[in-house]
Short mmCIF file of N, CA, C and O in Angstrom, two decimals:
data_model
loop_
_atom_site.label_atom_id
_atom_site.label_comp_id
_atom_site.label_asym_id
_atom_site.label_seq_id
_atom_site.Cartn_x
_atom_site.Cartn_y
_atom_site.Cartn_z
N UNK A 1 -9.47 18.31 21.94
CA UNK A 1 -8.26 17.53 21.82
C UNK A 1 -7.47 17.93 20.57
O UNK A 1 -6.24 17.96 20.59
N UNK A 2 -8.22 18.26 19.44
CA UNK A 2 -7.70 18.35 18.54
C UNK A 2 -6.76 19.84 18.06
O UNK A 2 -5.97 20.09 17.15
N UNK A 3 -7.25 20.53 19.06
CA UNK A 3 -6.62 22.21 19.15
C UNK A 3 -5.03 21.54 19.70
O UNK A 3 -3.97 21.52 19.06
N UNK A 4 -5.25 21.10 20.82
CA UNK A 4 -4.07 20.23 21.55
C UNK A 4 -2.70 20.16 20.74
O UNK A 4 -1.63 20.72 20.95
N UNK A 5 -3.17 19.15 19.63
CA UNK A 5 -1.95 18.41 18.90
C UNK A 5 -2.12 19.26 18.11
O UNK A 5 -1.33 18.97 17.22
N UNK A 6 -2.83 20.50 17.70
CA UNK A 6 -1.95 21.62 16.89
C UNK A 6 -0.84 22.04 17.09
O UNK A 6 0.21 21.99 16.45
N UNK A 7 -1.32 22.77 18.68
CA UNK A 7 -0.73 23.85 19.48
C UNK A 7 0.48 23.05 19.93
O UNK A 7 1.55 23.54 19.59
N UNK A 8 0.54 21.84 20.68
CA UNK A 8 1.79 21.46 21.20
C UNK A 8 2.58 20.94 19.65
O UNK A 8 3.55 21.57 19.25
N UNK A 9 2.14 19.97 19.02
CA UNK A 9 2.85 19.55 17.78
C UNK A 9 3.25 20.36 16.07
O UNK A 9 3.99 20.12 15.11
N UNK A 10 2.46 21.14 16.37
CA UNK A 10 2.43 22.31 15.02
C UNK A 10 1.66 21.40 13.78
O UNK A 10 2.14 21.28 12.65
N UNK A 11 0.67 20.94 14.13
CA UNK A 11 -0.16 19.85 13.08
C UNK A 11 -0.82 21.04 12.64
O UNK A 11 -1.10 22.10 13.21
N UNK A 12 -1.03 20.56 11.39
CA UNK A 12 -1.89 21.63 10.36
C UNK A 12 -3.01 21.02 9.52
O UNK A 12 -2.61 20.16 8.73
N UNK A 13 -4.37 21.29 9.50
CA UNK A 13 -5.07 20.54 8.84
C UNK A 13 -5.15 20.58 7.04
O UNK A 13 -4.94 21.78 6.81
N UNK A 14 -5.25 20.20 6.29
CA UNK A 14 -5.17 20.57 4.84
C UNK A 14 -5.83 19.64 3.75
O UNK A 14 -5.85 18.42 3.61
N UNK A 15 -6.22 20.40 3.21
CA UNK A 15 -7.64 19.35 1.96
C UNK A 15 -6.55 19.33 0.78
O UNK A 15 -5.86 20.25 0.34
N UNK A 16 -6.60 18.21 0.49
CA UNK A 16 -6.24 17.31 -0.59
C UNK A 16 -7.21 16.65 -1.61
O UNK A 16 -8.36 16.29 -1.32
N UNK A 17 -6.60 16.52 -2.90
CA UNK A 17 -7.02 15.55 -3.53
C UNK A 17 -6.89 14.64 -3.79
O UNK A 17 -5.75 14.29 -4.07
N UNK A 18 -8.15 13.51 -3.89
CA UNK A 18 -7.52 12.17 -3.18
C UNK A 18 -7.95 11.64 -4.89
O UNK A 18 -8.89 12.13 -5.52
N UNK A 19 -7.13 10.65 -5.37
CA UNK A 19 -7.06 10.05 -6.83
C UNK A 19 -6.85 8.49 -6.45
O UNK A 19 -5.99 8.09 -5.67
N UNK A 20 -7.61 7.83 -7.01
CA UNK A 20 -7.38 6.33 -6.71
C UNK A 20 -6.05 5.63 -8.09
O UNK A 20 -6.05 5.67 -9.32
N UNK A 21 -5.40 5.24 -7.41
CA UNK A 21 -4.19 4.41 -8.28
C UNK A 21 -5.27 3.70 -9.47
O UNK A 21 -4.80 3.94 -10.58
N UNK A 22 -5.98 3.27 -9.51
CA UNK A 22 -7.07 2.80 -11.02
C UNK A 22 -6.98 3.99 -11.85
O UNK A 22 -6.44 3.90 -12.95
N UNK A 23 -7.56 5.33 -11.35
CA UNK A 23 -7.73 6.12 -12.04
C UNK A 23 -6.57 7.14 -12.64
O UNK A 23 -6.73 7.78 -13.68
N UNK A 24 -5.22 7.19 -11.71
CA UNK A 24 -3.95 7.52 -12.19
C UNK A 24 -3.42 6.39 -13.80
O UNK A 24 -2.93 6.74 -14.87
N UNK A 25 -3.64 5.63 -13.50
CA UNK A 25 -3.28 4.21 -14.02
C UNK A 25 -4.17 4.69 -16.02
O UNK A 25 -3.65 5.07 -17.07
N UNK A 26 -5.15 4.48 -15.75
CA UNK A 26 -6.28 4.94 -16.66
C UNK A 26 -5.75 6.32 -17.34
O UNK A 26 -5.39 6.16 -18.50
N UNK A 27 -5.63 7.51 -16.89
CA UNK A 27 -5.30 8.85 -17.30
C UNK A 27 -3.77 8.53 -17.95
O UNK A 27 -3.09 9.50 -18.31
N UNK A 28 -3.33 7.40 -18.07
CA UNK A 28 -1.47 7.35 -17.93
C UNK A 28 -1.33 6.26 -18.77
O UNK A 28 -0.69 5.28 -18.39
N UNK A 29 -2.12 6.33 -20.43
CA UNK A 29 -1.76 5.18 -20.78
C UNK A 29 -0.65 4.26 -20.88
O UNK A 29 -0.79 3.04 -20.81
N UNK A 30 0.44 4.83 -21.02
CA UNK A 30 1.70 4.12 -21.10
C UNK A 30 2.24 3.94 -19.86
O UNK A 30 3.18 3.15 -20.02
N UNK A 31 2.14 4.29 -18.56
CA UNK A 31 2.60 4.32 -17.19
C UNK A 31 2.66 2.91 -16.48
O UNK A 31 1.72 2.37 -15.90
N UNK A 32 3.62 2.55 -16.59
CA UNK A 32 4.29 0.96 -15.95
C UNK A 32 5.12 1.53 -14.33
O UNK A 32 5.74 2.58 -14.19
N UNK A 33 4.93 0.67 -13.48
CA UNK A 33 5.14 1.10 -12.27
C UNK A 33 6.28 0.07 -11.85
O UNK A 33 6.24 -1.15 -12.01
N UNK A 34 7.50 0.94 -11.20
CA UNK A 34 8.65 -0.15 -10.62
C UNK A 34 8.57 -0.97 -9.16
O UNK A 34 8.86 -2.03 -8.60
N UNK A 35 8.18 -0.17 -9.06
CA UNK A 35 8.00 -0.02 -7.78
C UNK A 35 6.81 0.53 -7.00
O UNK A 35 6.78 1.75 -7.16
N UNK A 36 6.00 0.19 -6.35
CA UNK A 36 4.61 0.56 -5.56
C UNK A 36 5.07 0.81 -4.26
O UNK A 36 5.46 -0.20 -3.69
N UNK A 37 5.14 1.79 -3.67
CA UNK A 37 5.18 1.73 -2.33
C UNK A 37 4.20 1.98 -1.76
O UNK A 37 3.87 3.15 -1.96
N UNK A 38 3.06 1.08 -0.69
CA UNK A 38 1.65 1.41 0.32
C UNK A 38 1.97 1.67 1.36
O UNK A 38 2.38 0.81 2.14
N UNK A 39 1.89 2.77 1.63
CA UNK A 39 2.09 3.31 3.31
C UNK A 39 0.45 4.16 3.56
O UNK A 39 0.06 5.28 3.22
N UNK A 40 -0.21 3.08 4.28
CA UNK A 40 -1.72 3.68 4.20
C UNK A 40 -2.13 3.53 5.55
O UNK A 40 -3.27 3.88 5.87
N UNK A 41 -1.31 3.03 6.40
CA UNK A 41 -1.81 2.66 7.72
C UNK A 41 -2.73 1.94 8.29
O UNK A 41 -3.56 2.07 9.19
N UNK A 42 -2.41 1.21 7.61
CA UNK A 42 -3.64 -0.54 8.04
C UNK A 42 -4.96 -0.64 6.87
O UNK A 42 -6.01 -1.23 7.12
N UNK A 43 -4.75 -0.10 5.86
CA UNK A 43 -5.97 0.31 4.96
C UNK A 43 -5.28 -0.56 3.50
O UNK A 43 -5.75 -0.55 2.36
N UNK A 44 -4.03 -1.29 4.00
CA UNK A 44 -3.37 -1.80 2.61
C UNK A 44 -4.45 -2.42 1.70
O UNK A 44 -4.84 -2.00 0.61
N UNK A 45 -4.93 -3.73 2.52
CA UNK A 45 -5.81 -4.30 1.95
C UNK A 45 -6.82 -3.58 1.07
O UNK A 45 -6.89 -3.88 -0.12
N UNK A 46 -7.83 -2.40 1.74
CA UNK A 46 -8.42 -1.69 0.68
C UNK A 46 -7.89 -1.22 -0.75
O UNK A 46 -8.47 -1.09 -1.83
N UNK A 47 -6.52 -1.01 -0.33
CA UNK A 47 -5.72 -0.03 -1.67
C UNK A 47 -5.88 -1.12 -2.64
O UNK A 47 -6.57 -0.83 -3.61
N UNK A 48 -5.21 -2.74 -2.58
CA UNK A 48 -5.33 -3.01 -3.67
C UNK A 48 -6.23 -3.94 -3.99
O UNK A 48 -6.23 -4.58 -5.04
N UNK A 49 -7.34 -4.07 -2.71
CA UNK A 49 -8.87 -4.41 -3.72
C UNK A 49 -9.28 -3.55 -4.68
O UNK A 49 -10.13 -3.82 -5.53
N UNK A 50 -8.72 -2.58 -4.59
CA UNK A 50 -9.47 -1.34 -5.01
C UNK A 50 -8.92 -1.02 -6.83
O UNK A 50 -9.35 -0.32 -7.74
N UNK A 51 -7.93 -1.85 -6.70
CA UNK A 51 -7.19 -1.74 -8.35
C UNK A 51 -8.12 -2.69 -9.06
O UNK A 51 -8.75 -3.60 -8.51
N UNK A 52 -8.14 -2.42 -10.09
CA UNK A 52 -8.86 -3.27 -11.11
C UNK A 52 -8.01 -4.55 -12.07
O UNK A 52 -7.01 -4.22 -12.70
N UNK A 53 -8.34 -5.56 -12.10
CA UNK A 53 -7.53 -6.46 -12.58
C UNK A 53 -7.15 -6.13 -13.97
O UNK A 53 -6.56 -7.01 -14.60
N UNK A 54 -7.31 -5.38 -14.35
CA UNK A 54 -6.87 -5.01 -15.76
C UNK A 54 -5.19 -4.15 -15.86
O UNK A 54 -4.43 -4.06 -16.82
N UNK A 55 -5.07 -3.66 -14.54
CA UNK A 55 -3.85 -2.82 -14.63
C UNK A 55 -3.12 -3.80 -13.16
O UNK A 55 -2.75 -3.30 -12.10
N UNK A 56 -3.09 -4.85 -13.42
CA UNK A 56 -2.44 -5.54 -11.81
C UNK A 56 -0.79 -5.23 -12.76
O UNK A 56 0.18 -4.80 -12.14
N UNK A 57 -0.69 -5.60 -14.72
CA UNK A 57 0.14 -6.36 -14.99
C UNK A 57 1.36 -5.25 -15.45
O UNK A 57 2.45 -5.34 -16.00
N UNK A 58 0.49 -4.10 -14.89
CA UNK A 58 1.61 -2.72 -15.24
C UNK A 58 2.44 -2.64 -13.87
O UNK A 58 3.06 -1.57 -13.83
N UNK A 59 2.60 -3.24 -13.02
CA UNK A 59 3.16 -3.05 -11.44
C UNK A 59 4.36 -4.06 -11.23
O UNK A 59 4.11 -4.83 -10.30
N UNK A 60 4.95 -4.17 -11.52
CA UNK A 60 6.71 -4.79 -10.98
C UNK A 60 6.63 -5.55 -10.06
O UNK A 60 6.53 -6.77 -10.01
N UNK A 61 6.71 -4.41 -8.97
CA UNK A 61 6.69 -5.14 -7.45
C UNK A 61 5.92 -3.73 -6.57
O UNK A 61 5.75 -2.57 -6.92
N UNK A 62 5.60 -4.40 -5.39
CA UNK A 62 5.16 -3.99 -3.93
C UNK A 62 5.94 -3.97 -3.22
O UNK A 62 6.88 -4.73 -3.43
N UNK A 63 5.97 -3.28 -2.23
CA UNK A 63 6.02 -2.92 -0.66
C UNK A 63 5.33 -1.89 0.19
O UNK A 63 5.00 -0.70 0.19
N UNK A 64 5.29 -3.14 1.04
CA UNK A 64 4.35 -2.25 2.16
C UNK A 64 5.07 -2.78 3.58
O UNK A 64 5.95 -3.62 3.76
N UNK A 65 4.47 -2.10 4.32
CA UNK A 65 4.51 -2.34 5.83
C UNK A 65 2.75 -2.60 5.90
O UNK A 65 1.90 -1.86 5.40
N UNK A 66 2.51 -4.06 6.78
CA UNK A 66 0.98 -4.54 7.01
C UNK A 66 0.73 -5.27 8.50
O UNK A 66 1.72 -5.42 9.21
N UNK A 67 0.11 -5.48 8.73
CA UNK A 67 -0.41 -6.09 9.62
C UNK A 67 -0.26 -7.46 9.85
O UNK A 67 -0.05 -7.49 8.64
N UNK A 68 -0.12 -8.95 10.31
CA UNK A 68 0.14 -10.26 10.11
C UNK A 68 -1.54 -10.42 10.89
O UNK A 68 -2.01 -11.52 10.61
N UNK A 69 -2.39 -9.67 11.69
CA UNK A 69 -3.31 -9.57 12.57
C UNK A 69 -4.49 -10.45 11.82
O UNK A 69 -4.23 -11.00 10.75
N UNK A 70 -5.78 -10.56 12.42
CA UNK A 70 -6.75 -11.24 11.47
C UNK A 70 -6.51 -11.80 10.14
O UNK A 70 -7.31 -11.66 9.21
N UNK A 71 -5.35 -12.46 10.06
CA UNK A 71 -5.65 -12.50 8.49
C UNK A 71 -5.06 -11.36 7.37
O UNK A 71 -4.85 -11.69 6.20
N UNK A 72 -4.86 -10.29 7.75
CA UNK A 72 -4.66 -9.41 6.44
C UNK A 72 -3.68 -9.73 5.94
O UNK A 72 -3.63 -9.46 4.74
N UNK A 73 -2.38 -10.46 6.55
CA UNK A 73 -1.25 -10.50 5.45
C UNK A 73 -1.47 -11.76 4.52
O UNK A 73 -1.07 -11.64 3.36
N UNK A 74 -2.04 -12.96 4.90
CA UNK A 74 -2.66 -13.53 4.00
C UNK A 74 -3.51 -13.69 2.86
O UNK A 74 -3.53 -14.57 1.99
N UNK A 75 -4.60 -12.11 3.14
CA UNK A 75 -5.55 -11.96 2.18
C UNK A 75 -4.14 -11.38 0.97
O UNK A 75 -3.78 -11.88 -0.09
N UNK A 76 -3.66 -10.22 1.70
CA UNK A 76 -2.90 -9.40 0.79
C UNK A 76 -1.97 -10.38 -0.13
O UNK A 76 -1.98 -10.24 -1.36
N UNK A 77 -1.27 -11.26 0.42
CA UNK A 77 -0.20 -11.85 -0.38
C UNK A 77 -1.69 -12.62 -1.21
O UNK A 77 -1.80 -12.09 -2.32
N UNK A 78 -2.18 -13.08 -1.12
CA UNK A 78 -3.10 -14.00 -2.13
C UNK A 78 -3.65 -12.80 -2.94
O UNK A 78 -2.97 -12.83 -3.97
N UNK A 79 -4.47 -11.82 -3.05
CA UNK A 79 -4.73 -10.84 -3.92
C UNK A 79 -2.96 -10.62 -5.02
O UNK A 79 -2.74 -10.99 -6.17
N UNK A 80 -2.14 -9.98 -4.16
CA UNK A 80 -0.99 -10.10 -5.07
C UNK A 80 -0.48 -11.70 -6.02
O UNK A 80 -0.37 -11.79 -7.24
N UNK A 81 -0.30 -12.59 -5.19
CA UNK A 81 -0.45 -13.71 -6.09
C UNK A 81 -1.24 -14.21 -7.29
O UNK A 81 -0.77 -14.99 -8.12
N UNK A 82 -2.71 -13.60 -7.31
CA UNK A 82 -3.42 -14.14 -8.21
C UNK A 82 -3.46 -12.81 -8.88
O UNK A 82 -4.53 -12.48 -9.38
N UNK A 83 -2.33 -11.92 -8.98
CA UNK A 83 -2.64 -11.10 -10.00
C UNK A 83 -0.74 -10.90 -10.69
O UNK A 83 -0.21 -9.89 -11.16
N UNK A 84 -0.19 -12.25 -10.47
CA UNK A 84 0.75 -12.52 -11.12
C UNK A 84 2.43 -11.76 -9.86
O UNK A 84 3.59 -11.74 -10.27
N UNK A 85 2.16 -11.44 -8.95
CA UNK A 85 3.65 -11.03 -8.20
C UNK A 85 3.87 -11.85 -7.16
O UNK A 85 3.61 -11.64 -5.98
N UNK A 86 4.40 -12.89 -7.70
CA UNK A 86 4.33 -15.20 -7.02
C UNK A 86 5.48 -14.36 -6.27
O UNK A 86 4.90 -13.97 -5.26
N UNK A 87 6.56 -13.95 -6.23
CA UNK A 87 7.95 -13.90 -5.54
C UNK A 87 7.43 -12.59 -4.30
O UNK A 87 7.29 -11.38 -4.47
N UNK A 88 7.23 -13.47 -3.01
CA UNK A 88 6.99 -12.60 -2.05
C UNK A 88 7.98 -13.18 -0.82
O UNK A 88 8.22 -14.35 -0.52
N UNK A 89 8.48 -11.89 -0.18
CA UNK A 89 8.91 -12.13 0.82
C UNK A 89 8.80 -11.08 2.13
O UNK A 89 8.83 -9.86 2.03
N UNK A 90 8.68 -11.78 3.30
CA UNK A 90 8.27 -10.93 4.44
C UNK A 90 9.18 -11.04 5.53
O UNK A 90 9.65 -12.17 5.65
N UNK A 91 9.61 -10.07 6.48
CA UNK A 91 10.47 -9.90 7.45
C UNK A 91 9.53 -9.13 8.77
O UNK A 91 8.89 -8.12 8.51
N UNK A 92 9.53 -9.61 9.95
CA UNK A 92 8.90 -8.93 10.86
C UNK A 92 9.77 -8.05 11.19
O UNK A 92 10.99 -8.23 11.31
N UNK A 93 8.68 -6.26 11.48
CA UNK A 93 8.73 -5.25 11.47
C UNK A 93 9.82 -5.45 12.96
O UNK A 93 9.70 -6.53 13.54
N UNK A 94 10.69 -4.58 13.44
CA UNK A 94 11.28 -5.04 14.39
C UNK A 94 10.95 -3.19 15.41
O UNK A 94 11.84 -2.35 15.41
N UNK A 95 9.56 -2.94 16.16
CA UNK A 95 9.67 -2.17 16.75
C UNK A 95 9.45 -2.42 17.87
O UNK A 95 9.46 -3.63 18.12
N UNK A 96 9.21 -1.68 18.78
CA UNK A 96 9.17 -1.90 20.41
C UNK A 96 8.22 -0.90 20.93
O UNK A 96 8.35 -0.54 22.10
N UNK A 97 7.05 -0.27 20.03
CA UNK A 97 6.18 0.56 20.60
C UNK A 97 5.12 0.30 20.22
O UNK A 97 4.31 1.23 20.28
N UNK A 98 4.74 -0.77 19.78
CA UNK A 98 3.20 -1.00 19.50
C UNK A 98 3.56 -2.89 19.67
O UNK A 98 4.71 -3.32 19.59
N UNK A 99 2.07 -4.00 19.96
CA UNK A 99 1.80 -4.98 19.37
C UNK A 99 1.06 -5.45 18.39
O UNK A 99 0.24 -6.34 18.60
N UNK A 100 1.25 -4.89 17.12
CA UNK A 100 0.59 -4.80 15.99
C UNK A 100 1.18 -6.26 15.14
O UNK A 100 0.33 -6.60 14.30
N UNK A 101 2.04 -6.92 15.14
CA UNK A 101 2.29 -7.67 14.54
C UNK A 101 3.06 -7.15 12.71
O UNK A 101 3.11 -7.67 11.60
N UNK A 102 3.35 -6.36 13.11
CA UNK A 102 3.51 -6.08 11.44
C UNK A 102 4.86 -6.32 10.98
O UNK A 102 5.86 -6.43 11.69
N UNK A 103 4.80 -6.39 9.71
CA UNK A 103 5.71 -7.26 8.79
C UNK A 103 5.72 -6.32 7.56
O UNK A 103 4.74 -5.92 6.95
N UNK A 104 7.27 -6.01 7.28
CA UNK A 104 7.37 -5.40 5.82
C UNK A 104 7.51 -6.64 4.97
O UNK A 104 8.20 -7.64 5.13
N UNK A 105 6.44 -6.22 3.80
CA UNK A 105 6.33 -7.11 2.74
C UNK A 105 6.92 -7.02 1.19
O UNK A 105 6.06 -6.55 0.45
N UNK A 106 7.74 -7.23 0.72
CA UNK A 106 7.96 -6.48 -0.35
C UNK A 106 7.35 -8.33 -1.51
O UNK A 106 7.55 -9.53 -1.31
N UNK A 107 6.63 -7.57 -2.56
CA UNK A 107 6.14 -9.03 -3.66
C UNK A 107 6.67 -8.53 -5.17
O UNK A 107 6.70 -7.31 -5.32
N UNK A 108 7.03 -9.25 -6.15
CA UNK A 108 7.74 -9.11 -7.10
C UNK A 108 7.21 -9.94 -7.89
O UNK A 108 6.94 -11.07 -7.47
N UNK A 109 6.84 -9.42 -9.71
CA UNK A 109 6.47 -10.38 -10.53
C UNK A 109 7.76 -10.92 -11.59
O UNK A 109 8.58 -10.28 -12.26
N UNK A 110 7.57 -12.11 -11.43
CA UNK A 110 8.69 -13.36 -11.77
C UNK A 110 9.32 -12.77 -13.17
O UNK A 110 8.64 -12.69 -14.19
N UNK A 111 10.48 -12.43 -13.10
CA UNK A 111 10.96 -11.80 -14.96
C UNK A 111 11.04 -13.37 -15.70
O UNK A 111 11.31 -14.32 -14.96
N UNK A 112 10.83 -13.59 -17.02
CA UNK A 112 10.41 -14.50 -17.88
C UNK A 112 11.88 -14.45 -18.87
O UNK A 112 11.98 -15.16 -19.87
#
């Protein structure tokens, strides 16, 4: 199958290096983020269990495109909430080729 979607699509396989946002974050002492964009394909939730609460307070705001399915957009907005980005708002995704339920989310921490 996988020769398939070479040959008809021109897909190319290629090794990367994969760096976790903790460890960019860490190497980058001064590095404050405006903007986060997660485009991970249903894996949001992992991305930002995966940050360490020590660098939640270098991040502005989020957006993603997620899931509303089991629960994940709930876990997600509560992980973002308890790490200070209270101003969230969500709009359902408006496509016509999947029933995924998904919703772009964009969350924002409150300026003082």
């Amino acid at each position: 199958m996988w020769w398939a979607i070479r040959w008809v699509m021109g897909v190319e396989e290629s090794k990367v290096r994969l760096e976790t946002l903790e460890n960019v974050i860490q190497q980058n002492k001064n590095l404050f983020i405006n903007l986060l964009k997660i485009d991970v394909e249903g894996l949001e939730l992992q991305v930002l269990q995966g940050l360490g609460h020590n660098f939640w307070h270098r991040i502005k705001q989020v957006a993603m495109e997620t899931s509303s399915m089991d629960g994940r957009q709930s876990l997600i907005e509560a992980i973002l909430k308890s790490n200070g980005l209270n101003s969230i708002r969500t709009t359902a995704q408006k496509t016509n080729d999947n029933a995924l339920n998904n919703v772009i989310l964009l969350a924002k921490r409150e300026e003082n």
